[in-house]
mmCIF file of C-alpha atoms in Angstrom:
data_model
loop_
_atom_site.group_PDB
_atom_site.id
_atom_site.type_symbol
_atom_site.label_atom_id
_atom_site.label_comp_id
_atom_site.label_asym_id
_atom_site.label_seq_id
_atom_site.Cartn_x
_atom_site.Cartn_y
_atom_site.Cartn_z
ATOM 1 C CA UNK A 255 0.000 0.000 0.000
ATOM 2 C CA UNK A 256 1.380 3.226 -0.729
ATOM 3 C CA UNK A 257 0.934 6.322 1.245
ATOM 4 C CA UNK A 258 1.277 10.343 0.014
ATOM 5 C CA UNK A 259 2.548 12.216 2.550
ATOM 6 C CA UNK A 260 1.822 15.827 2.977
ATOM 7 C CA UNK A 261 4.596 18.403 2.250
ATOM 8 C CA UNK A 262 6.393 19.340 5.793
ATOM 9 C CA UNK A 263 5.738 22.672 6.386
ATOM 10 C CA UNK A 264 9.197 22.588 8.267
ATOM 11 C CA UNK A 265 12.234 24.859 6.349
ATOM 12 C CA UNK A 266 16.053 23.025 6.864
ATOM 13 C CA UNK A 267 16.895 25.558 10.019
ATOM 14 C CA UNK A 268 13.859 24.674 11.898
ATOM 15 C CA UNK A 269 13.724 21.153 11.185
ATOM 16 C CA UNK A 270 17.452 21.198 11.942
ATOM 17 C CA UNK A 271 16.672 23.427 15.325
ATOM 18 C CA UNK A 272 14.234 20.526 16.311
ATOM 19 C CA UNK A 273 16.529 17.582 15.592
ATOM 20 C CA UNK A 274 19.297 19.184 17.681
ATOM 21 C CA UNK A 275 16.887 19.742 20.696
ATOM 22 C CA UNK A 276 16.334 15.968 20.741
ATOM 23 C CA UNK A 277 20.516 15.648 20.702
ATOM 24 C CA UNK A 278 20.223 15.038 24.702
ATOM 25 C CA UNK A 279 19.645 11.777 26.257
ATOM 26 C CA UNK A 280 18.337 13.819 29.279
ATOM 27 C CA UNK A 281 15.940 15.887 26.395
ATOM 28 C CA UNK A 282 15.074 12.894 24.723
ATOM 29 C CA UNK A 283 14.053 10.950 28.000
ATOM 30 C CA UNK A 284 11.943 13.934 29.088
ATOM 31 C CA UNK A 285 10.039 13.809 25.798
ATOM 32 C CA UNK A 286 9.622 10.096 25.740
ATOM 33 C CA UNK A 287 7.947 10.660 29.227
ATOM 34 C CA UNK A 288 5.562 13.884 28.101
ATOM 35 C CA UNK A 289 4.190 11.533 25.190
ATOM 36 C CA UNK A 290 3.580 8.791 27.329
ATOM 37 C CA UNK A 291 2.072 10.950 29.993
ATOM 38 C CA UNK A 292 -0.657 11.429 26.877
ATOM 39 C CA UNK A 293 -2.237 15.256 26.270
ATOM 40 C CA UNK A 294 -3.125 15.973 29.570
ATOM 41 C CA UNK A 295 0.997 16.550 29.983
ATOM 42 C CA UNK A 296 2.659 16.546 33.732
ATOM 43 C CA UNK A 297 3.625 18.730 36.394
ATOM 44 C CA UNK A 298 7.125 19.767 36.405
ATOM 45 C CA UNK A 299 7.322 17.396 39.642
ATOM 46 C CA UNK A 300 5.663 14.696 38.251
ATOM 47 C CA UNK A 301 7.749 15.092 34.727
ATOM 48 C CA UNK A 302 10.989 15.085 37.133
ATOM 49 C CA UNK A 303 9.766 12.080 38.975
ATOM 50 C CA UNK A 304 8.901 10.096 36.296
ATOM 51 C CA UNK A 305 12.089 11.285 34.170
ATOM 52 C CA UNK A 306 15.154 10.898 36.970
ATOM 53 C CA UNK A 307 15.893 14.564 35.705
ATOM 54 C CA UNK A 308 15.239 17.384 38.739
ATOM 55 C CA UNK A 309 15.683 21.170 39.555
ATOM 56 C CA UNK A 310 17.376 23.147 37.694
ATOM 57 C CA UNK A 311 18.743 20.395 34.890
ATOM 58 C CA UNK A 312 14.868 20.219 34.143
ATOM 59 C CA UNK A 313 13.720 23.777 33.625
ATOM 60 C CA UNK A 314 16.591 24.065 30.887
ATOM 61 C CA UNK A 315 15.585 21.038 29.466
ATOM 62 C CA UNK A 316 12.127 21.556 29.257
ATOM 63 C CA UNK A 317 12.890 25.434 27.941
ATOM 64 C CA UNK A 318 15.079 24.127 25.360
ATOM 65 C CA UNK A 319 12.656 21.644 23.802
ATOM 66 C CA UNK A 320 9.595 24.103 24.609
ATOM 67 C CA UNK A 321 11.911 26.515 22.648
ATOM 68 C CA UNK A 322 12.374 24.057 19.789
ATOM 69 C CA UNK A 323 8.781 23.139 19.758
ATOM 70 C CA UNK A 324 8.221 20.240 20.910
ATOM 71 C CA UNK A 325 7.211 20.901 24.387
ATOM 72 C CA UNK A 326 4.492 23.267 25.454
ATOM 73 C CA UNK A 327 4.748 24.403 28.710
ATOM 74 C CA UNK A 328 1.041 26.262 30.038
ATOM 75 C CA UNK A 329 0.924 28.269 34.005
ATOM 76 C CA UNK A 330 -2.380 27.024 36.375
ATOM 77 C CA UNK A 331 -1.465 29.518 39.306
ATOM 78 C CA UNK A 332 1.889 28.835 40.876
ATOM 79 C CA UNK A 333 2.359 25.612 39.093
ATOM 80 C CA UNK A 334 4.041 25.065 35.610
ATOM 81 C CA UNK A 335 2.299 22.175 33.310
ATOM 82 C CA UNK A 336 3.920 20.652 30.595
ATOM 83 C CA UNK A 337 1.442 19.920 28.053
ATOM 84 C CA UNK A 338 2.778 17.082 26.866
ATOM 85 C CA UNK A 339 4.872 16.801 23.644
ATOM 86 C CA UNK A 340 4.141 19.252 20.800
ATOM 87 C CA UNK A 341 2.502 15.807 18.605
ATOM 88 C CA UNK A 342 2.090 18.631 15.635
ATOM 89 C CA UNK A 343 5.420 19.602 15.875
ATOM 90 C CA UNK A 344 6.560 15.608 15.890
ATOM 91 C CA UNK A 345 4.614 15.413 12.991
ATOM 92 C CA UNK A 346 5.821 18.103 10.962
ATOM 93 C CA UNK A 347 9.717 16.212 11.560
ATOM 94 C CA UNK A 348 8.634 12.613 10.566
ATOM 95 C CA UNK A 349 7.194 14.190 7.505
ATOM 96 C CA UNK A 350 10.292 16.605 6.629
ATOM 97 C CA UNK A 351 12.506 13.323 6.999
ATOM 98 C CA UNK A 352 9.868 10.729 5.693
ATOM 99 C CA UNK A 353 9.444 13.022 2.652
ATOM 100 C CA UNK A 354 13.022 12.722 1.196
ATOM 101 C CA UNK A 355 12.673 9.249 1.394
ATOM 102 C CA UNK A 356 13.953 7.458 -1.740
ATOM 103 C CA UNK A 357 13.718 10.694 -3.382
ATOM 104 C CA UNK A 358 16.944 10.005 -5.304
ATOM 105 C CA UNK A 359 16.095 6.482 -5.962
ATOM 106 C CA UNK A 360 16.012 5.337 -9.389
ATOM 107 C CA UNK A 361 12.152 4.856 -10.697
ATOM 108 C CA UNK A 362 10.722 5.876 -7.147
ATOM 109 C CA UNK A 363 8.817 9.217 -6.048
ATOM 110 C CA UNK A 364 9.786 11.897 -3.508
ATOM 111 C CA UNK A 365 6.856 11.048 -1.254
ATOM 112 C CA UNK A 366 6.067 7.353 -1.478
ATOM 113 C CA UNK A 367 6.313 4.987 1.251
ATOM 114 C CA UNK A 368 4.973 1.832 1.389
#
């Protein structure tokens, strides 16, 4: 079965920005937590508890990858929420890779996959 792809609306720099937010084990654990944690996101504390990453280390981690956009971070009074993972954003980066996908491949098109 084949399957079109939309074009990413990502340009090289921020698809490139993205990528090297993810270039953390620490970042990349904290993610894998927010999308498990589903839409509802976590806490900072709970995101720290559940991720082994605390304090200080996690506000820049979570600022970095909110900065990227892949995290969103939301206030409800004195607490911070991390709204899970960015899933658009996610998207948008599968695509811009998925898209070049045997694009130089003899007799195949840019945006098939199969």
């Amino acid at each position: 079965m084949e399957m079109i792809l939309p074009d990413s609306t990502l340009d090289l720099g921020q698809a490139a920005s993205s990528f090297a937010a993810l270039g953390s084990e620490q970042r990349l654990s904290v993610l894998r937590v927010l999308v498990r944690a589903g839409p509802d996101g976590l806490s900072i504390g709970e995101l720290g508890e559940r991720s082994g990453v605390t304090g200080s280390t996690l506000t820049h981690h979570t600022k970095v990858l909110a900065a990227a956009g892949l995290v969103r971070q939301t206030r409800e009074g004195r607490r911070i929420i991390c709204v899970g993972a960015a899933y658009e954003r996610m998207q948008e980066l599968s695509t811009f890779l998925l898209n070049e996908c045997c694009a130089d491949a003899v007799g195949r098109g840019a945006r098939r996959h199969g």
